[in-house]
Tab-separated table of C-alpha atoms in Angstrom:
chain	number	residue	atom	x	y	z
A	5	LEU	CA	-158.526	-185.313	-188.347
A	6	PHE	CA	-157.541	-181.321	-187.714
A	7	LYS	CA	-154.934	-181.378	-190.121
A	8	GLU	CA	-156.903	-182.954	-192.676
A	9	LEU	CA	-159.678	-180.288	-192.005
A	10	ASP	CA	-157.005	-177.473	-192.190
A	11	ALA	CA	-159.137	-175.291	-189.836
A	12	THR	CA	-158.948	-172.717	-187.365
A	13	ILE	CA	-161.112	-173.742	-184.203
A	14	LEU	CA	-161.720	-171.133	-181.722
A	15	ARG	CA	-162.771	-172.327	-178.205
A	16	LEU	CA	-164.917	-169.479	-176.598
A	17	SER	CA	-165.202	-168.619	-173.194
A	18	ALA	CA	-168.464	-166.699	-171.956
A	19	PRO	CA	-168.873	-164.077	-174.751
A	20	ILE	CA	-170.336	-160.566	-173.889
A	21	GLY	CA	-172.266	-158.678	-176.419
A	22	LEU	CA	-175.717	-157.942	-178.070
A	23	PRO	CA	-178.204	-159.582	-177.611
A	24	LEU	CA	-177.789	-161.333	-174.275
A	25	ILE	CA	-179.271	-164.353	-173.525
A	26	LYS	CA	-182.101	-164.007	-170.793
A	27	ARG	CA	-181.285	-167.170	-168.752
A	28	LEU	CA	-177.660	-166.435	-168.187
A	29	VAL	CA	-176.304	-164.958	-165.140
A	30	LEU	CA	-174.995	-161.736	-166.557
A	31	SER	CA	-178.191	-160.834	-168.076
A	32	ARG	CA	-179.932	-161.489	-164.862
A	33	PHE	CA	-177.827	-159.314	-162.835
A	34	ILE	CA	-177.875	-156.436	-165.258
A	35	GLU	CA	-181.824	-156.556	-165.320
A	36	PHE	CA	-181.788	-156.629	-161.722
A	37	ALA	CA	-179.187	-153.895	-161.201
A	38	LYS	CA	-181.266	-151.682	-163.816
A	39	THR	CA	-184.401	-152.244	-162.254
A	40	ASN	CA	-182.654	-151.382	-158.512
A	41	LYS	CA	-183.046	-154.800	-156.955
A	42	THR	CA	-180.818	-157.295	-155.366
A	43	LEU	CA	-178.251	-159.088	-156.980
A	44	GLU	CA	-178.091	-162.263	-155.385
A	45	VAL	CA	-174.932	-164.241	-155.482
A	46	TRP	CA	-175.034	-168.316	-155.007
A	47	GLY	CA	-172.857	-170.100	-152.517
A	48	SER	CA	-169.524	-168.589	-151.598
A	49	GLY	CA	-169.497	-166.123	-154.747
A	50	LEU	CA	-166.362	-167.357	-155.635
A	51	ARG	CA	-167.130	-169.514	-158.812
A	52	GLU	CA	-165.225	-167.793	-161.811
A	53	GLN	CA	-166.266	-167.246	-165.456
A	54	SER	CA	-164.154	-165.744	-168.276
A	55	PHE	CA	-166.389	-163.207	-169.925
A	56	VAL	CA	-164.655	-162.191	-173.640
A	57	ASP	CA	-166.261	-159.233	-175.313
A	58	THR	CA	-167.772	-160.170	-178.803
A	59	ARG	CA	-165.896	-157.117	-180.236
A	60	ASP	CA	-162.650	-158.782	-179.208
A	61	ILE	CA	-163.806	-161.886	-180.915
A	62	ALA	CA	-164.529	-160.586	-183.966
A	63	PHE	CA	-161.193	-159.040	-183.795
A	64	ALA	CA	-159.347	-162.341	-183.606
A	65	ILE	CA	-161.502	-163.638	-186.620
A	66	LEU	CA	-160.012	-160.717	-188.631
A	67	LYS	CA	-156.631	-161.429	-187.652
A	68	ILE	CA	-157.012	-165.263	-188.161
A	69	LEU	CA	-158.644	-164.194	-191.842
A	70	LYS	CA	-155.290	-162.752	-192.572
A	71	LYS	CA	-153.226	-165.358	-191.348
A	72	PRO	CA	-154.810	-168.441	-191.476
A	73	VAL	CA	-153.401	-171.147	-189.607
A	74	SER	CA	-154.750	-174.615	-188.462
A	75	GLY	CA	-154.987	-175.584	-184.835
A	76	ILE	CA	-157.303	-175.035	-181.724
A	77	TYR	CA	-157.088	-171.633	-179.823
A	78	ASN	CA	-158.423	-170.459	-176.572
A	79	LEU	CA	-160.353	-166.995	-176.981
A	80	ALA	CA	-160.596	-165.985	-173.266
A	81	ALA	CA	-160.329	-163.078	-170.930
A	82	PRO	CA	-159.136	-162.950	-167.466
A	83	SER	CA	-161.637	-164.605	-165.347
A	84	VAL	CA	-163.765	-163.012	-162.560
A	85	SER	CA	-165.939	-164.325	-159.612
A	86	MET	CA	-169.505	-164.017	-159.511
A	87	MET	CA	-169.046	-161.698	-156.491
A	88	GLU	CA	-166.979	-159.480	-158.456
A	89	LEU	CA	-168.927	-159.820	-161.624
A	90	ALA	CA	-171.972	-158.726	-159.469
A	91	ASN	CA	-170.432	-155.669	-157.643
A	92	SER	CA	-168.832	-154.562	-161.167
A	93	ILE	CA	-172.409	-154.208	-162.513
A	94	VAL	CA	-173.791	-152.411	-159.659
A	95	LYS	CA	-170.841	-150.026	-160.139
A	96	VAL	CA	-171.288	-149.812	-163.974
A	97	VAL	CA	-175.152	-149.158	-163.766
A	98	GLY	CA	-175.084	-147.002	-160.766
A	99	LYS	CA	-178.395	-149.157	-159.314
A	100	GLY	CA	-178.975	-152.048	-157.312
A	101	ASN	CA	-177.061	-154.085	-154.558
A	102	VAL	CA	-175.335	-157.354	-154.076
A	103	THR	CA	-175.698	-159.780	-151.364
A	104	LYS	CA	-174.764	-163.393	-150.799
A	105	GLY	CA	-177.740	-165.443	-150.955
A	106	HIS	CA	-178.504	-168.615	-149.140
A	107	GLN	CA	-179.136	-170.854	-152.167
A	108	SER	CA	-175.846	-172.959	-152.963
A	109	ASP	CA	-174.141	-172.613	-156.295
A	110	PRO	CA	-174.376	-175.855	-158.365
A	111	LEU	CA	-170.974	-174.938	-159.943
A	112	GLU	CA	-169.457	-173.754	-156.828
A	113	GLY	CA	-165.760	-174.163	-157.018
A	114	GLU	CA	-165.445	-174.243	-160.800
A	115	THR	CA	-162.669	-171.629	-162.111
A	116	ALA	CA	-162.271	-170.281	-165.688
A	117	ARG	CA	-158.563	-169.776	-166.298
A	118	TYR	CA	-157.735	-170.305	-169.855
A	119	SER	CA	-154.211	-170.020	-171.305
A	120	ILE	CA	-154.392	-167.469	-174.491
A	121	GLU	CA	-150.564	-167.960	-174.996
A	122	LYS	CA	-150.859	-169.958	-178.272
A	123	ILE	CA	-153.368	-167.445	-180.140
A	124	TYR	CA	-151.408	-164.423	-178.864
A	125	ASN	CA	-147.903	-166.024	-179.974
A	126	THR	CA	-149.818	-167.244	-183.324
A	127	PHE	CA	-151.944	-164.028	-184.086
A	128	ASP	CA	-150.484	-161.370	-181.547
A	129	TRP	CA	-154.338	-161.170	-180.263
A	130	LYS	CA	-155.369	-160.506	-176.803
A	131	PRO	CA	-158.540	-159.277	-175.117
A	132	MET	CA	-158.772	-155.460	-175.215
A	133	THR	CA	-162.141	-154.600	-173.788
A	134	PRO	CA	-162.188	-154.125	-169.979
A	135	LEU	CA	-165.209	-155.833	-168.253
A	136	ASN	CA	-166.595	-152.703	-167.180
A	137	ASP	CA	-166.809	-151.412	-170.562
A	138	SER	CA	-168.595	-154.655	-171.996
A	139	ILE	CA	-170.986	-154.260	-168.904
A	140	LYS	CA	-171.589	-150.761	-170.187
A	141	TRP	CA	-171.939	-151.555	-173.708
A	142	VAL	CA	-174.508	-154.293	-173.188
A	143	ALA	CA	-176.410	-152.617	-170.060
A	144	GLU	CA	-177.348	-149.737	-172.289
């Protein structure tokens, strides 16, 4: 089917950019930190997500437009645990604090480790924006 479509399909991990969707953990954590509240991490705090900056996504799309190739490609960045995310946000924002809450995480044990080898080998793309830079950008 995909060969008939002659399309480049991108599977995005969690995009980080503007505007942020209010109900997502990243938005809530940033809002709590900006108002000097406690960021409560559910469960063990080890659940992972891969946040990829939307500017890196745009850069990948530009590369693909210059050299269109059919296929399915992962667009992702290194994964981060919810505890690491919360601590990074507090550090970048300069306010708030982090605690491990008593609520269990319904996604406990999930990891986010996507191979970007195919997109790197085909389009010479890898994420360039460090997570703390992305957090700073969307928190301002």
